[in-house]
Tab-separated table of C-alpha atoms and ligand atoms in Angstrom:
chain	number	residue	atom	x	y	z
A	1	UNK	CA	-26.750	6.762	-12.614
A	2	UNK	CA	-27.813	6.926	-8.968
A	3	UNK	CA	-26.943	10.324	-7.549
A	4	UNK	CA	-24.221	9.917	-4.949
A	5	UNK	CA	-22.365	12.288	-2.723
A	6	UNK	CA	-18.827	11.625	-3.795
A	7	UNK	CA	-15.713	12.365	-1.754
A	8	UNK	CA	-12.210	12.334	-3.148
A	9	UNK	CA	-9.402	11.524	-0.726
A	10	UNK	CA	-6.044	12.813	-1.919
A	11	UNK	CA	-2.768	12.728	0.046
A	12	UNK	CA	-0.294	15.406	-1.016
A	13	UNK	CA	3.354	15.901	-0.222
A	14	UNK	CA	5.245	18.711	-1.953
A	15	UNK	CA	2.852	18.831	-4.886
A	16	UNK	CA	2.466	22.570	-5.482
A	17	UNK	CA	3.408	22.040	-9.129
A	18	UNK	CA	0.592	19.599	-9.877
A	19	UNK	CA	-2.332	20.878	-7.797
A	20	UNK	CA	-3.520	23.595	-10.226
A	21	UNK	CA	-3.477	21.078	-13.087
A	22	UNK	CA	-5.169	18.469	-10.880
A	23	UNK	CA	-8.019	20.850	-10.024
A	24	UNK	CA	-8.293	21.962	-13.640
A	25	UNK	CA	-8.976	18.368	-14.659
A	26	UNK	CA	-10.862	17.237	-11.583
A	27	UNK	CA	-13.457	19.975	-11.115
A	28	UNK	CA	-15.128	19.549	-14.548
A	29	UNK	CA	-15.450	15.806	-13.866
A	30	UNK	CA	-17.142	16.580	-10.544
A	31	UNK	CA	-19.372	19.208	-12.163
A	32	UNK	CA	-20.621	16.672	-14.680
A	33	UNK	CA	-21.356	14.036	-12.051
A	34	UNK	CA	-24.974	13.748	-10.870
A	35	UNK	CA	-25.710	13.987	-7.147
A	36	UNK	CA	-23.632	16.000	-4.774
A	37	UNK	CA	-22.559	18.150	-3.153
A	38	UNK	CA	-19.262	16.393	-3.841
A	39	UNK	CA	-16.090	17.163	-1.939
A	40	UNK	CA	-12.334	16.904	-2.325
A	41	UNK	CA	-10.426	16.181	0.876
A	42	UNK	CA	-6.703	16.867	0.618
A	43	UNK	CA	-4.401	15.580	3.334
A	44	UNK	CA	-1.317	17.776	3.345
A	45	UNK	CA	1.400	15.424	4.542
A	46	UNK	CA	3.822	17.970	5.988
A	47	UNK	CA	4.742	19.514	2.643
A	48	UNK	CA	7.753	21.782	2.698
A	49	UNK	CA	6.852	23.761	-0.424
A	50	UNK	CA	3.880	26.022	-1.144
A	51	UNK	CA	1.380	23.144	-1.235
A	52	UNK	CA	-0.551	24.237	1.860
A	53	UNK	CA	-0.872	27.797	0.539
A	54	UNK	CA	-2.139	26.586	-2.841
A	55	UNK	CA	-4.633	24.249	-1.159
A	56	UNK	CA	-5.884	26.841	1.335
A	57	UNK	CA	-6.420	29.370	-1.431
A	58	UNK	CA	-8.320	26.779	-3.466
A	59	UNK	CA	-10.435	25.817	-0.424
A	60	UNK	CA	-11.326	29.440	0.220
A	61	UNK	CA	-12.508	29.847	-3.346
A	62	UNK	CA	-14.470	26.595	-3.579
A	63	UNK	CA	-16.611	25.140	-0.789
A	64	UNK	CA	-16.098	21.629	-2.132
A	65	UNK	CA	-12.386	21.680	-1.345
A	66	UNK	CA	-11.281	20.730	2.155
A	67	UNK	CA	-7.834	20.467	3.656
A	68	UNK	CA	-6.551	18.344	6.513
A	69	UNK	CA	-3.049	19.527	7.247
A	70	UNK	CA	-0.840	17.157	9.234
A	71	UNK	CA	1.820	18.280	11.690
A	72	UNK	CA	4.636	16.629	9.737
A	73	UNK	CA	5.283	14.077	7.012
A	74	UNK	CA	3.641	10.856	8.169
A	75	UNK	CA	3.972	8.989	4.871
A	76	UNK	CA	1.600	8.223	2.027
A	77	UNK	CA	-0.498	5.555	3.754
A	78	UNK	CA	-1.027	7.605	6.922
A	79	UNK	CA	-1.879	10.700	4.873
A	80	UNK	CA	-4.375	8.762	2.787
A	81	UNK	CA	-5.889	7.419	6.017
A	82	UNK	CA	-6.204	10.999	7.298
A	83	UNK	CA	-7.958	12.048	4.087
A	84	UNK	CA	-10.295	9.034	4.199
A	85	UNK	CA	-11.123	9.713	7.864
A	86	UNK	CA	-12.350	13.198	7.011
A	87	UNK	CA	-14.562	12.291	4.049
A	88	UNK	CA	-18.326	12.465	4.425
A	89	UNK	CA	-19.625	11.297	1.034
A	90	UNK	CA	-21.397	8.000	0.502
A	91	UNK	CA	-18.849	7.002	-2.125
A	92	UNK	CA	-15.139	7.711	-1.735
A	93	UNK	CA	-12.429	7.765	-4.369
A	94	UNK	CA	-8.866	7.384	-3.115
A	95	UNK	CA	-6.383	8.847	-5.565
A	96	UNK	CA	-2.933	10.392	-5.849
A	97	UNK	CA	-2.417	14.042	-6.602
A	98	UNK	CA	-0.011	13.580	-9.481
A	99	UNK	CA	-2.568	12.681	-12.199
A	100	UNK	CA	-1.024	9.276	-12.811
A	101	UNK	CA	-4.561	8.168	-12.120
A	102	UNK	CA	-6.874	9.899	-14.606
A	103	UNK	CA	-9.870	11.495	-12.900
A	104	UNK	CA	-11.785	11.039	-16.145
A	105	UNK	CA	-12.473	7.364	-15.305
A	106	UNK	CA	-14.747	8.418	-12.436
A	107	UNK	CA	-18.058	7.955	-14.300
A	108	UNK	CA	-17.002	4.404	-15.267
A	109	UNK	CA	-16.238	3.632	-11.628
A	110	UNK	CA	-19.490	5.161	-10.407
A	111	UNK	CA	-21.410	2.994	-12.866
A	112	UNK	CA	-19.888	-0.099	-11.188
A	113	UNK	CA	-21.117	1.140	-7.830
A	114	UNK	CA	-24.608	1.213	-9.301
A	115	UNK	CA	-24.218	-2.413	-10.350
A	116	UNK	CA	-23.991	-3.216	-6.653
A	117	UNK	CA	-20.240	-3.319	-6.074
A	118	UNK	CA	-18.765	-1.831	-2.912
A	119	UNK	CA	-15.179	-1.586	-4.111
A	120	UNK	CA	-14.014	-0.771	-7.605
A	121	UNK	CA	-10.251	-1.144	-7.890
A	122	UNK	CA	-8.432	0.379	-10.823
A	123	UNK	CA	-5.857	-1.952	-12.340
A	124	UNK	CA	-3.012	-0.371	-14.253
A	125	UNK	CA	-2.435	-1.906	-17.618
A	126	UNK	CA	0.568	-0.064	-18.901
A	127	UNK	CA	3.196	1.712	-16.912
A	128	UNK	CA	5.224	4.391	-18.602
A	129	UNK	CA	8.340	3.624	-16.647
A	130	UNK	CA	11.728	2.074	-17.426
A	131	UNK	CA	11.536	-1.691	-18.044
A	132	UNK	CA	13.535	-2.644	-14.950
A	133	UNK	CA	11.125	-0.719	-12.712
A	134	UNK	CA	8.190	-2.340	-14.496
A	135	UNK	CA	9.751	-5.774	-14.016
A	136	UNK	CA	10.298	-4.922	-10.349
A	137	UNK	CA	6.671	-3.901	-9.834
A	138	UNK	CA	5.443	-6.932	-11.774
A	139	UNK	CA	7.384	-9.422	-9.653
A	140	UNK	CA	6.762	-7.595	-6.391
A	141	UNK	CA	2.988	-7.546	-6.879
A	142	UNK	CA	2.870	-11.243	-7.664
A	143	UNK	CA	5.222	-12.282	-4.871
A	144	UNK	CA	3.227	-10.339	-2.309
A	145	UNK	CA	-0.088	-11.636	-3.613
A	146	UNK	CA	1.308	-15.165	-3.308
A	147	UNK	CA	2.508	-14.720	0.254
A	148	UNK	CA	-0.599	-12.965	1.435
A	149	UNK	CA	-3.418	-14.797	3.145
A	150	UNK	CA	-6.015	-12.516	1.555
A	151	UNK	CA	-6.613	-11.993	-2.162
A	152	UNK	CA	-4.652	-8.884	-3.129
A	153	UNK	CA	-5.390	-7.366	-6.519
A	154	UNK	CA	-2.220	-7.443	-8.593
A	155	UNK	CA	-1.117	-4.341	-10.508
A	156	UNK	CA	-3.384	-2.170	-8.412
A	157	UNK	CA	-2.549	0.555	-5.930
A	158	UNK	CA	-4.674	2.731	-3.740
A	159	UNK	CA	-6.663	4.183	-6.646
A	160	UNK	CA	-10.134	2.797	-5.994
A	161	UNK	CA	-13.722	3.828	-5.486
A	162	UNK	CA	-15.262	2.592	-2.251
A	163	UNK	CA	-18.675	2.750	-0.658
A	164	UNK	CA	-19.142	4.481	2.683
A	165	UNK	CA	-19.473	1.191	4.558
A	166	UNK	CA	-16.153	-0.032	3.167
A	167	UNK	CA	-14.373	3.192	4.164
A	168	UNK	CA	-15.904	2.982	7.636
A	169	UNK	CA	-14.940	-0.669	7.968
A	170	UNK	CA	-11.361	0.104	6.942
A	171	UNK	CA	-11.244	3.063	9.331
A	172	UNK	CA	-12.413	0.897	12.207
A	173	UNK	CA	-9.535	-1.575	11.797
A	174	UNK	CA	-7.195	-0.933	14.705
A	175	UNK	CA	-3.760	-1.526	13.245
A	176	UNK	CA	-1.101	1.174	13.014
A	177	UNK	CA	0.653	-0.546	10.134
A	178	UNK	CA	-1.640	0.530	7.348
A	179	UNK	CA	-1.232	-1.222	4.062
A	180	UNK	CA	-4.466	0.245	2.779
A	181	UNK	CA	-4.825	-1.804	-0.379
A	182	UNK	CA	-4.562	-4.896	1.807
A	183	UNK	CA	-7.101	-3.637	4.336
A	184	UNK	CA	-9.400	-2.752	1.461
A	185	UNK	CA	-9.223	-6.285	0.211
A	186	UNK	CA	-9.538	-7.717	3.712
A	187	UNK	CA	-12.901	-6.047	4.492
A	188	UNK	CA	-14.600	-8.024	1.749
A	189	UNK	CA	-17.993	-7.015	0.307
A	190	UNK	CA	-18.390	-7.179	-3.463
A	191	UNK	CA	-15.211	-6.080	-5.162
A	192	UNK	CA	-14.421	-5.652	-8.820
A	193	UNK	CA	-11.669	-4.224	-11.009
A	194	UNK	CA	-11.567	-1.832	-13.938
A	195	UNK	CA	-8.564	-1.687	-16.227
A	196	UNK	CA	-7.073	1.665	-17.093
A	197	UNK	CA	-3.695	2.609	-18.567
A	198	UNK	CA	-1.546	4.444	-16.067
A	199	UNK	CA	-0.356	7.924	-16.973
A	200	UNK	CA	3.015	9.459	-16.346
A	201	UNK	CA	3.302	11.962	-13.513
A	202	UNK	CA	1.950	15.424	-14.541
A	203	UNK	CA	4.781	17.327	-12.829
A	204	UNK	CA	7.287	16.977	-10.037
A	205	UNK	CA	8.980	13.765	-8.986
A	206	UNK	CA	7.885	10.522	-7.413
A	207	UNK	CA	7.952	10.796	-3.633
A	208	UNK	CA	8.684	7.100	-3.356
A	209	UNK	CA	12.302	6.121	-3.237
A	210	UNK	CA	13.239	2.529	-4.032
A	211	UNK	CA	13.701	2.007	-0.294
A	212	UNK	CA	10.189	3.184	0.507
A	213	UNK	CA	8.732	0.995	-2.236
A	214	UNK	CA	10.601	-1.950	-0.752
A	215	UNK	CA	9.258	-1.215	2.706
A	216	UNK	CA	5.714	-0.959	1.307
A	217	UNK	CA	6.215	-4.351	-0.336
A	218	UNK	CA	7.378	-5.784	3.010
A	219	UNK	CA	4.191	-4.454	4.631
A	220	UNK	CA	2.199	-6.334	2.021
A	221	UNK	CA	4.028	-9.545	2.761
A	222	UNK	CA	4.237	-9.328	6.551
A	223	UNK	CA	1.027	-7.563	7.556
A	224	UNK	CA	-1.325	-10.092	6.073
A	225	UNK	CA	0.166	-13.499	6.627
A	226	UNK	CA	2.622	-15.618	8.516
A	227	UNK	CA	3.666	-17.421	5.365
A	228	UNK	CA	7.231	-15.968	5.598
A	229	UNK	CA	7.542	-17.780	8.944
A	230	UNK	CA	6.378	-20.997	7.313
A	231	UNK	CA	8.937	-20.537	4.539
A	232	UNK	CA	11.737	-20.337	7.100
A	233	UNK	CA	10.331	-23.452	8.759
A	234	UNK	CA	10.471	-25.198	5.373
A	235	UNK	CA	14.138	-24.212	5.054
A	236	UNK	CA	14.745	-25.650	8.497
A	237	UNK	CA	13.191	-28.969	7.527
A	238	UNK	CA	15.206	-29.163	4.307
A	239	UNK	CA	18.441	-28.507	6.212
A	240	UNK	CA	17.473	-31.025	8.892
A	241	UNK	CA	16.693	-33.737	6.341
A	242	UNK	CA	19.947	-33.009	4.505
A	243	UNK	CA	21.911	-33.335	7.756
A	244	UNK	CA	20.145	-36.603	8.605
A	245	UNK	CA	20.862	-38.136	5.200
A	246	UNK	CA	24.476	-37.054	5.323
A	247	UNK	CA	25.038	-38.538	8.788
A	248	UNK	CA	23.546	-41.828	7.599
A	249	UNK	CA	25.972	-41.759	4.673
A	250	UNK	CA	28.870	-40.919	7.027
A	251	UNK	CA	28.092	-43.967	9.163
A	252	UNK	CA	27.865	-46.120	6.050
A	253	UNK	CA	31.150	-44.704	4.725
A	254	UNK	CA	32.890	-45.382	8.022
A	255	UNK	CA	31.598	-48.908	8.624
A	256	UNK	CA	31.328	-50.302	5.096
A	257	UNK	CA	33.786	-48.305	3.003
A	258	UNK	CA	36.233	-47.714	5.819
A	259	UNK	CA	36.549	-43.969	5.093
A	260	UNK	CA	36.732	-41.268	7.733
A	261	UNK	CA	34.962	-37.930	6.974
A	262	UNK	CA	37.011	-35.241	5.202
A	263	UNK	CA	36.524	-31.977	3.359
A	264	UNK	CA	37.316	-28.705	5.077
A	265	UNK	CA	35.963	-26.608	2.191
A	266	UNK	CA	32.656	-28.445	2.225
A	267	UNK	CA	32.430	-27.803	5.939
A	268	UNK	CA	32.901	-24.065	5.532
A	269	UNK	CA	30.352	-23.920	2.712
A	270	UNK	CA	27.727	-25.803	4.685
A	271	UNK	CA	28.421	-23.821	7.830
A	272	UNK	CA	28.163	-20.408	6.221
A	273	UNK	CA	25.087	-21.506	4.296
A	274	UNK	CA	23.340	-22.614	7.449
A	275	UNK	CA	24.318	-19.501	9.364
A	276	UNK	CA	22.927	-17.494	6.456
A	277	UNK	CA	19.639	-19.382	6.575
A	278	UNK	CA	19.494	-18.861	10.337
A	279	UNK	CA	20.108	-15.147	10.078
A	280	UNK	CA	17.420	-14.801	7.422
A	281	UNK	CA	15.001	-16.710	9.656
A	282	UNK	CA	15.957	-14.401	12.504
A	283	UNK	CA	15.269	-11.366	10.326
A	284	UNK	CA	11.844	-12.732	9.439
A	285	UNK	CA	11.011	-13.190	13.108
A	286	UNK	CA	12.426	-9.721	13.728
A	287	UNK	CA	10.069	-8.214	11.136
A	288	UNK	CA	7.127	-9.581	13.069
A	289	UNK	CA	8.520	-8.556	16.442
A	290	UNK	CA	9.141	-5.041	15.109
A	291	UNK	CA	5.586	-4.868	13.869
A	292	UNK	CA	4.252	-6.037	17.230
A	293	UNK	CA	6.396	-3.347	18.872
A	294	UNK	CA	4.797	-0.597	16.800
A	295	UNK	CA	1.307	-1.981	17.236
A	296	UNK	CA	1.456	-2.145	21.026
A	297	UNK	CA	2.569	1.475	21.341
A	298	UNK	CA	-0.832	2.518	20.017
A	299	UNK	CA	0.343	5.919	18.887
A	300	UNK	CA	-2.083	7.822	16.668
A	301	UNK	CA	-1.571	7.345	12.931
A	302	UNK	CA	-1.196	11.062	12.340
A	303	UNK	CA	-1.679	14.410	14.066
A	304	UNK	CA	-3.719	17.200	12.531
A	305	UNK	CA	-2.289	20.690	12.618
A	306	UNK	CA	-5.046	22.551	10.829
A	307	UNK	CA	-8.393	21.928	9.142
A	308	UNK	CA	-9.765	24.084	6.332
A	309	UNK	CA	-13.403	23.647	5.355
A	310	UNK	CA	-13.727	20.397	7.340
A	311	UNK	CA	-16.424	20.034	9.954
A	312	UNK	CA	-16.422	16.282	10.443
A	313	UNK	CA	-15.312	15.246	13.931
A	314	UNK	CA	-12.072	13.285	13.662
A	315	UNK	CA	-12.105	9.517	13.900
A	316	UNK	CA	-10.381	8.118	16.956
A	317	UNK	CA	-8.227	5.248	15.752
B	1	UDP	N1	2.579	11.310	-0.760
B	1	UDP	C1	2.286	11.677	0.545
B	1	UDP	N2	3.243	11.500	1.515
B	1	UDP	C2	4.464	10.958	1.244
B	1	UDP	C3	4.722	10.547	-0.089
B	1	UDP	C4	3.768	10.728	-1.055
B	1	UDP	O1	1.209	12.173	0.843
B	1	UDP	O2	5.265	10.827	2.157
B	1	UDP	C5	1.547	11.510	-1.808
B	1	UDP	C6	2.026	12.196	-3.063
B	1	UDP	O3	1.911	13.576	-2.978
B	1	UDP	C7	1.108	11.610	-4.117
B	1	UDP	C8	0.838	10.208	-3.593
B	1	UDP	O4	1.135	10.233	-2.215
B	1	UDP	O5	-0.130	12.316	-4.186
B	1	UDP	C9	1.671	9.156	-4.299
B	1	UDP	O6	3.020	9.529	-4.301
B	1	UDP	P1	3.944	9.383	-5.589
B	1	UDP	O7	3.191	9.817	-6.812
B	1	UDP	O8	5.208	10.087	-5.298
B	1	UDP	O9	4.153	7.811	-5.620
B	1	UDP	P2	4.294	6.887	-6.944
B	1	UDP	O10	3.098	7.182	-7.799
B	1	UDP	O11	5.563	7.273	-7.564
B	1	UDP	O12	4.268	5.498	-6.374
B	2	MG	MG1	2.647	8.893	-8.507
């Protein structure tokens, strides 16, 4: 195995319960890895519990551990971006703190890097979650992949090993709306997948509510394509053709069959249906307008409150 300097990028939000266990499993994996010095960059995403204290203590006891502490909770994707921005290694592993992603797969991923790949994405094979959540994830991944203009890896999250040039390329993309797994796919280079069963959370609770998951799914659909707009156009054409055919029939009914149009109920049904379609189309346009609104503000993705053990100058996004 080629010796690399590996960086781990880990966003954390209220994870004081899992960090000791995470380090207990992570550090031996790093110790066994050739190359180095490796580093672990934690982005503390405005945790309200003792997370920052636990991390600072760990960083003081181990020079490989670094902490980027944000001024408030900016959300998972922004926190992961912050962690990625402060990595210095020539290979970077993005992972969650909760041990749903086993650190023990690292050597397998590193071996892929040696084969010449720039991105090694970990695909989850089995989720230990209730069936309705699994069904939800399954459909969501496939729907988004369908609607997206770039090839998105299904059943994969942010857990991936990336080369330095990929991390730099992703960091140089200007958008505020960061759907990182999409950006990762967008940059290209040679990408591959490795299949690994997904573990259950080691401790604590998922920080993603159903609402947040939904909004992440919307990012996947809207940030990478204008296919939703095309779908609403298709609805428009269907409605238009339907109206045209019906008016032809109405003329025929009047002139040939001698009937005048009737049907109040049908009218209400058609009217409400069309208004519904219109409002949905309006929402789709609104999603894009809202995204443009946030992009043009050009606010920073996150603000750093404190750095521990980090000496890399921050990236200006
Ligand atoms: N996280 C974060 N900021 C947030 C929410 C989550 O930094 O606002 C971190 C969290 O600590 C964890 C990772 O992002 O390390 C993934 O979160 P979680 O495990 O709750 O998501 P799930 O695996 O349930 O999708
Ligand atoms: Mg998790």
